[in-house]
Amino acid sequence: MIPFLRILGIETSCDETAAAVVERDAEGHSRILSDVVLSQLDEHSAYGGVVPEIAARAHVEALDELIEQALKRANVSLDEVDAIAATSGPGLIGGLIVGLMTGKAIAKAAGKPLYAVNHLEGHALTARLTDGLSFPYLMLLVSGGHTQLILVRGVGEYERWGTTIDDALGEAFDKTAKLLGLPYPGGPAVERMARDGNPNRFAFPRPLVGEARLDFSFSGLKTAVRQAAQDIAPLSDQDVADICASFQKAISRTLKDRIGRGLQRFKTEFPEATGPSTGEKPALVVAGGVAANLELRATLQALCDKNGFRFIAPPLSLCTDNAVMIAWAGLERMATGAAPDPLDVQPRSRWPLDSNAETLIGFGKRGAKA
Ligand code: KG4
Ligand code: ZN
């Protein structure tokens, strides 16, 4: 018998203000009772990226009301939740302070335990809520702030197998879009243009392809795009489409190589999890905003099919930043019997999920996300 648990989650680490209530019953059935997200996209788009100060103020203005809404939609009172889970890192420090302080205040006032959750752990565990996945599995997190391949061994047990040594993948999309004159956020705009483009017109570099390590690098690709755009300026719509299609092709090939190696490593390290006797194929989970890209999804799906893996992409609203994943991570921690965090726990702008992983030079340029 597992305990019935119901958790209120709070997320404010970047440009989404979010609150949610999630529960799991004694039979192990989990339910999302509410999921409220307020995107700050409009506030930031004029600046071509997230402005930390604007983000922090927007969280302050929206959070109380959002938490009220999350409880109301879930039809529960604060008395009826077992704990509060708030993101306490990694991310933009102003936003983290807002969310964590609010979480502490509620925990104190309502006499509930507080779990200070690592945002990356939220992404890492989501597939257990959506797909009931069992450990171990591999997770690829590709967003505006992260590009990481993570081995998820268990709750609190993560190994970073690969990370970017420069730009995050979403950042590469955003910067490429900017230099081509496309709107922010760049990913959807680049994907749209790429549909009418020739992916073979430009031979862009595929950094680190062929190397044994499982890291990523995207800044050289962005530089090559800039050079190509300068060489043929002024750009016609067809030129932009061809550059976008060639850029996406280079990324697809890069991911195929890097992730393909990751799947092989998983098979070697966990032969028992990959053998036919388990009756279940091993799994690769994708998360983060870039997971919306249909070409990259198709690449990962094909790669998984080829290697005998299940490809798991939770619904996009749970792949991008949300508070359901934070509530869920708190629930998973509480269910293991882990002690709650003390009320003087501090937010951390840098907080690697795998504390043994070395810091790679140049990674996390935004300064916020590990
Ligand atoms: O996870 P997310 O919503 O926010 C954080 O970064 O935390 O990810 C946003 C990133 C942006 O860089 C955006 O350009 C990228 O995801 N993105 C895409 C697509 N949709 C969003 N990248 C490629 N193709 C897309 N369709
Ligand atoms: Zn995120």
GROMACS .gro file of C-alpha atoms in nm, residues 45-356:
model
  312
   45SER     CA    1   0.909   3.923  -2.705
   46ALA     CA    2   0.988   4.288  -2.777
   47TYR     CA    3   1.336   4.228  -2.629
   48GLY     CA    4   1.404   3.908  -2.824
   49GLY     CA    5   1.458   3.705  -2.506
   50VAL     CA    6   1.370   3.674  -2.138
   51VAL     CA    7   1.452   3.984  -1.932
   52PRO     CA    8   1.512   3.862  -1.572
   53GLU     CA    9   1.388   4.179  -1.399
   54ILE     CA   10   1.065   4.185  -1.600
   55ALA     CA   11   1.016   3.813  -1.533
   56ALA     CA   12   1.054   3.854  -1.155
   57ARG     CA   13   0.806   4.140  -1.141
   58ALA     CA   14   0.554   3.951  -1.352
   59HIS     CA   15   0.580   3.650  -1.116
   60VAL     CA   16   0.513   3.876  -0.817
   61GLU     CA   17   0.205   4.019  -0.983
   62ALA     CA   18   0.056   3.690  -1.097
   63LEU     CA   19   0.152   3.419  -0.850
   64ASP     CA   20  -0.097   3.463  -0.561
   65GLU     CA   21  -0.392   3.470  -0.796
   66LEU     CA   22  -0.262   3.168  -0.990
   67ILE     CA   23  -0.225   2.960  -0.675
   68GLU     CA   24  -0.580   3.049  -0.575
   69GLN     CA   25  -0.700   2.944  -0.920
   70ALA     CA   26  -0.510   2.615  -0.903
   71LEU     CA   27  -0.672   2.528  -0.568
   72LYS     CA   28  -1.014   2.636  -0.689
   73ARG     CA   29  -0.998   2.435  -1.011
   74ALA     CA   30  -0.877   2.134  -0.814
   75ASN     CA   31  -1.171   2.192  -0.579
   76VAL     CA   32  -0.951   2.154  -0.272
   77SER     CA   33  -0.856   2.383   0.015
   78LEU     CA   34  -0.503   2.427   0.147
   79ASP     CA   35  -0.601   2.204   0.437
   80GLU     CA   36  -0.658   1.923   0.192
   81VAL     CA   37  -0.306   1.922   0.042
   82ASP     CA   38  -0.030   1.722   0.206
   83ALA     CA   39   0.265   1.939   0.106
   84ILE     CA   40   0.384   2.238  -0.094
   85ALA     CA   41   0.647   2.189  -0.366
   86ALA     CA   42   0.820   2.496  -0.509
   87THR     CA   43   1.097   2.521  -0.766
   88SER     CA   44   1.410   2.644  -0.594
   89GLY     CA   45   1.654   2.617  -0.886
   90PRO     CA   46   1.812   2.623  -1.135
   91GLY     CA   47   1.681   2.935  -1.305
   92LEU     CA   48   1.661   3.313  -1.286
   93ILE     CA   49   1.720   3.407  -0.925
   94GLY     CA   50   1.453   3.680  -0.903
   95GLY     CA   51   1.179   3.444  -1.012
   96LEU     CA   52   1.306   3.163  -0.790
   97ILE     CA   53   1.296   3.392  -0.486
   98VAL     CA   54   0.934   3.485  -0.561
   99GLY     CA   55   0.815   3.124  -0.597
  100LEU     CA   56   1.015   2.975  -0.312
  101MET     CA   57   0.927   3.254  -0.066
  102THR     CA   58   0.559   3.213  -0.153
  103GLY     CA   59   0.589   2.837  -0.105
  104LYS     CA   60   0.754   2.888   0.234
  105ALA     CA   61   0.488   3.136   0.345
  106ILE     CA   62   0.205   2.899   0.251
  107ALA     CA   63   0.380   2.603   0.413
  108LYS     CA   64   0.431   2.798   0.734
  109ALA     CA   65   0.083   2.944   0.747
  110ALA     CA   66  -0.092   2.616   0.665
  111GLY     CA   67   0.142   2.401   0.872
  112LYS     CA   68   0.239   2.185   0.574
  113PRO     CA   69   0.578   2.042   0.477
  114LEU     CA   70   0.776   2.218   0.204
  115TYR     CA   71   0.970   2.046  -0.074
  116ALA     CA   72   1.221   2.267  -0.257
  117VAL     CA   73   1.231   2.107  -0.601
  118ASN     CA   74   1.502   2.106  -0.865
  119HIS     CA   75   1.334   2.220  -1.188
  120LEU     CA   76   1.530   1.961  -1.387
  121GLU     CA   77   1.404   1.687  -1.158
  122GLY     CA   78   1.052   1.800  -1.247
  123HIS     CA   79   1.127   1.750  -1.617
  124ALA     CA   80   1.303   1.421  -1.545
  125LEU     CA   81   1.014   1.260  -1.355
  126THR     CA   82   0.717   1.382  -1.563
  127ALA     CA   83   0.707   1.068  -1.777
  128ARG     CA   84   0.631   0.861  -1.467
  129LEU     CA   85   0.317   1.069  -1.415
  130THR     CA   86   0.208   1.064  -1.780
  131ASP     CA   87   0.323   0.717  -1.884
  132GLY     CA   88   0.382   0.530  -1.558
  133LEU     CA   89   0.741   0.470  -1.664
  134SER     CA   90   0.962   0.260  -1.439
  135PHE     CA   91   1.331   0.323  -1.368
  136PRO     CA   92   1.584   0.337  -1.528
  137TYR     CA   93   1.529   0.542  -1.844
  138LEU     CA   94   1.700   0.808  -2.051
  139MET     CA   95   1.579   1.165  -2.077
  140LEU     CA   96   1.667   1.427  -2.334
  141LEU     CA   97   1.587   1.777  -2.215
  142VAL     CA   98   1.597   2.035  -2.496
  143SER     CA   99   1.472   2.383  -2.409
  144GLY     CA  100   1.579   2.745  -2.424
  145GLY     CA  101   1.804   2.699  -2.121
  146HIS     CA  102   1.908   2.332  -2.126
  147THR     CA  103   2.035   2.061  -2.354
  148GLN     CA  104   2.103   1.755  -2.144
  149LEU     CA  105   2.092   1.381  -2.179
  150ILE     CA  106   2.018   1.240  -1.834
  151LEU     CA  107   2.008   0.888  -1.701
  152VAL     CA  108   1.716   0.867  -1.458
  153ARG     CA  109   1.796   0.579  -1.220
  154GLY     CA  110   1.543   0.660  -0.950
  155VAL     CA  111   1.397   0.947  -0.750
  156GLY     CA  112   1.696   1.164  -0.659
  157GLU     CA  113   1.933   0.949  -0.864
  158TYR     CA  114   2.041   1.120  -1.184
  159GLU     CA  115   2.349   1.095  -1.400
  160ARG     CA  116   2.420   1.358  -1.658
  161TRP     CA  117   2.555   1.178  -1.963
  162GLY     CA  118   2.572   1.478  -2.191
  163THR     CA  119   2.525   1.854  -2.189
  164THR     CA  120   2.593   2.146  -2.418
  165ILE     CA  121   2.937   2.300  -2.407
  166ASP     CA  122   2.802   2.632  -2.537
  167ASP     CA  123   2.446   2.724  -2.645
  168ALA     CA  124   2.132   2.534  -2.550
  169LEU     CA  125   1.944   2.396  -2.850
  170GLY     CA  126   1.644   2.630  -2.808
  171GLU     CA  127   1.889   2.919  -2.779
  172ALA     CA  128   2.046   2.814  -3.111
  173PHE     CA  129   1.700   2.823  -3.271
  174ASP     CA  130   1.628   3.163  -3.114
  175LYS     CA  131   1.960   3.317  -3.221
  176THR     CA  132   1.933   3.176  -3.574
  177ALA     CA  133   1.581   3.317  -3.604
  178LYS     CA  134   1.700   3.657  -3.482
  179LEU     CA  135   1.980   3.682  -3.734
  180LEU     CA  136   1.739   3.583  -4.013
  181GLY     CA  137   1.491   3.852  -3.903
  182LEU     CA  138   1.233   3.599  -3.776
  183PRO     CA  139   1.026   3.667  -3.460
  184TYR     CA  140   1.092   3.543  -3.103
  185PRO     CA  141   1.065   3.268  -2.992
  186GLY     CA  142   1.265   3.145  -3.286
  187GLY     CA  143   1.196   2.772  -3.277
  188PRO     CA  144   0.842   2.774  -3.415
  189ALA     CA  145   0.937   3.040  -3.675
  190VAL     CA  146   1.240   2.844  -3.799
  191GLU     CA  147   1.035   2.524  -3.816
  192ARG     CA  148   0.761   2.698  -4.016
  193MET     CA  149   1.010   2.845  -4.268
  194ALA     CA  150   1.199   2.516  -4.297
  195ARG     CA  151   0.889   2.342  -4.436
  196ASP     CA  152   0.932   2.522  -4.772
  197GLY     CA  153   1.310   2.507  -4.776
  198ASN     CA  154   1.577   2.291  -4.935
  199PRO     CA  155   1.764   2.109  -4.654
  200ASN     CA  156   2.053   2.026  -4.888
  201ARG     CA  157   2.138   2.376  -5.006
  202PHE     CA  158   2.380   2.454  -4.723
  203ALA     CA  159   2.620   2.206  -4.565
  204PHE     CA  160   2.621   2.335  -4.207
  205PRO     CA  161   2.861   2.183  -3.951
  206ARG     CA  162   2.751   1.901  -3.720
  207PRO     CA  163   2.958   1.970  -3.412
  208LEU     CA  164   3.097   1.678  -3.208
  209VAL     CA  165   2.944   1.422  -3.445
  210GLY     CA  166   3.153   1.106  -3.429
  211GLU     CA  167   3.301   1.183  -3.086
  212ALA     CA  168   3.265   0.928  -2.808
  213ARG     CA  169   3.158   1.179  -2.540
  214LEU     CA  170   2.787   1.252  -2.535
  215ASP     CA  171   2.800   1.632  -2.519
  216PHE     CA  172   2.649   1.885  -2.758
  217SER     CA  173   2.772   2.207  -2.917
  218PHE     CA  174   2.563   2.449  -3.121
  219SER     CA  175   2.747   2.780  -3.133
  220GLY     CA  176   2.955   2.686  -3.441
  221LEU     CA  177   2.637   2.603  -3.624
  222LYS     CA  178   2.493   2.945  -3.545
  223THR     CA  179   2.815   3.111  -3.669
  224ALA     CA  180   2.799   2.912  -3.993
  225VAL     CA  181   2.439   3.025  -4.044
  226ARG     CA  182   2.543   3.387  -3.991
  227GLN     CA  183   2.824   3.349  -4.245
  228ALA     CA  184   2.597   3.188  -4.504
  229ALA     CA  185   2.336   3.459  -4.456
  230GLN     CA  186   2.598   3.733  -4.500
  231ASP     CA  187   2.740   3.566  -4.811
  232ILE     CA  188   2.408   3.569  -4.998
  233ALA     CA  189   2.251   3.887  -4.853
  234PRO     CA  190   2.001   4.034  -4.921
  235LEU     CA  191   1.798   3.726  -4.839
  236SER     CA  192   1.485   3.628  -5.028
  237ASP     CA  193   1.211   3.432  -4.850
  238GLN     CA  194   1.337   3.123  -5.031
  239ASP     CA  195   1.692   3.185  -4.904
  240VAL     CA  196   1.562   3.209  -4.546
  241ALA     CA  197   1.358   2.891  -4.593
  242ASP     CA  198   1.661   2.706  -4.734
  243ILE     CA  199   1.882   2.821  -4.444
  244CYS     CA  200   1.619   2.712  -4.189
  245ALA     CA  201   1.576   2.371  -4.355
  246SER     CA  202   1.954   2.317  -4.374
  247PHE     CA  203   1.993   2.429  -4.009
  248GLN     CA  204   1.728   2.181  -3.893
  249LYS     CA  205   1.886   1.905  -4.097
  250ALA     CA  206   2.224   1.968  -3.931
  251ILE     CA  207   2.055   1.950  -3.589
  252SER     CA  208   1.869   1.632  -3.676
  253ARG     CA  209   2.192   1.467  -3.785
  254THR     CA  210   2.370   1.585  -3.473
  255LEU     CA  211   2.099   1.453  -3.242
  256LYS     CA  212   2.091   1.125  -3.432
  257ASP     CA  213   2.460   1.074  -3.369
  258ARG     CA  214   2.471   1.197  -3.006
  259ILE     CA  215   2.151   1.032  -2.886
  260GLY     CA  216   2.224   0.717  -3.088
  261ARG     CA  217   2.541   0.678  -2.884
  262GLY     CA  218   2.346   0.740  -2.566
  263LEU     CA  219   2.102   0.460  -2.649
  264GLN     CA  220   2.393   0.224  -2.715
  265ARG     CA  221   2.551   0.314  -2.381
  266PHE     CA  222   2.220   0.253  -2.204
  267LYS     CA  223   2.196  -0.092  -2.362
  268THR     CA  224   2.549  -0.174  -2.250
  269GLU     CA  225   2.499  -0.051  -1.893
  270PHE     CA  226   2.153  -0.197  -1.846
  271PRO     CA  227   2.138  -0.519  -2.043
  272GLU     CA  228   1.874  -0.653  -1.805
  273ALA     CA  229   1.649  -0.354  -1.878
  274THR     CA  230   1.681  -0.399  -2.252
  275GLY     CA  231   1.652  -0.775  -2.293
  276PRO     CA  232   1.339  -0.943  -2.428
  277SER     CA  233   1.281  -1.112  -2.090
  278THR     CA  234   1.164  -0.786  -1.930
  279GLY     CA  235   0.877  -0.770  -2.181
  280GLU     CA  236   0.923  -0.396  -2.191
  281LYS     CA  237   1.144  -0.197  -2.419
  282PRO     CA  238   1.375   0.063  -2.266
  283ALA     CA  239   1.261   0.422  -2.302
  284LEU     CA  240   1.388   0.757  -2.420
  285VAL     CA  241   1.183   1.051  -2.290
  286VAL     CA  242   1.200   1.395  -2.447
  287ALA     CA  243   1.111   1.721  -2.269
  288GLY     CA  244   1.150   2.096  -2.318
  289GLY     CA  245   1.009   2.343  -2.568
  290VAL     CA  246   1.223   2.218  -2.858
  291ALA     CA  247   1.040   1.885  -2.827
  292ALA     CA  248   0.757   2.061  -3.015
  293ASN     CA  249   0.964   2.042  -3.334
  294LEU     CA  250   0.810   1.779  -3.559
  295GLU     CA  251   1.125   1.710  -3.760
  296LEU     CA  252   1.330   1.651  -3.447
  297ARG     CA  253   1.055   1.432  -3.304
  298ALA     CA  254   1.051   1.225  -3.623
  299THR     CA  255   1.430   1.190  -3.604
  300LEU     CA  256   1.414   1.070  -3.243
  301GLN     CA  257   1.123   0.838  -3.313
  302ALA     CA  258   1.310   0.675  -3.603
  303LEU     CA  259   1.623   0.645  -3.392
  304CYS     CA  260   1.430   0.476  -3.111
  305ASP     CA  261   1.255   0.239  -3.353
  306LYS     CA  262   1.591   0.140  -3.497
  307ASN     CA  263   1.743   0.075  -3.154
  308GLY     CA  264   1.447  -0.103  -2.996
  309PHE     CA  265   1.357   0.185  -2.762
  310ARG     CA  266   1.018   0.337  -2.684
  311PHE     CA  267   1.007   0.706  -2.767
  312ILE     CA  268   0.805   0.894  -2.506
  313ALA     CA  269   0.702   1.253  -2.559
  314PRO     CA  270   0.462   1.373  -2.287
  315PRO     CA  271   0.196   1.623  -2.402
  316LEU     CA  272   0.363   1.947  -2.497
  317SER     CA  273   0.206   2.140  -2.209
  318LEU     CA  274   0.391   1.904  -1.972
  319CYS     CA  275   0.715   1.912  -2.177
  320THR     CA  276   0.746   2.288  -2.142
  321ASP     CA  277   0.764   2.465  -1.805
  322ASN     CA  278   0.467   2.395  -1.578
  323ALA     CA  279   0.389   2.338  -1.211
  324VAL     CA  280   0.243   1.990  -1.253
  325MET     CA  281   0.594   1.850  -1.286
  326ILE     CA  282   0.705   2.036  -0.973
  327ALA     CA  283   0.409   1.905  -0.771
  328TRP     CA  284   0.480   1.557  -0.908
  329ALA     CA  285   0.851   1.570  -0.817
  330GLY     CA  286   0.752   1.680  -0.465
  331LEU     CA  287   0.505   1.391  -0.450
  332GLU     CA  288   0.765   1.139  -0.562
  333ARG     CA  289   1.009   1.266  -0.301
  334MET     CA  290   0.751   1.260  -0.025
  335ALA     CA  291   0.647   0.909  -0.127
  336THR     CA  292   1.005   0.784  -0.079
  337GLY     CA  293   0.989   0.909   0.279
  338ALA     CA  294   1.237   1.190   0.212
  339ALA     CA  295   1.238   1.460   0.479
  340PRO     CA  296   1.090   1.794   0.375
  341ASP     CA  297   1.319   2.094   0.336
  342PRO     CA  298   1.369   2.337   0.624
  343LEU     CA  299   1.202   2.676   0.581
  344ASP     CA  300   1.540   2.849   0.550
  345VAL     CA  301   1.625   2.656   0.232
  346GLN     CA  302   1.779   2.892  -0.025
  347PRO     CA  303   1.705   2.928  -0.398
  348ARG     CA  304   1.995   2.835  -0.627
  349SER     CA  305   2.035   2.985  -0.974
  350ARG     CA  306   2.280   2.704  -1.055
  351TRP     CA  307   2.187   2.359  -0.934
  352PRO     CA  308   2.308   2.064  -1.141
  353LEU     CA  309   2.085   1.760  -1.113
  354ASP     CA  310   2.392   1.540  -1.108
  355SER     CA  311   2.623   1.686  -0.843
  356ASN     CA  312   2.908   1.467  -0.967
   0.00000   0.00000   0.00000
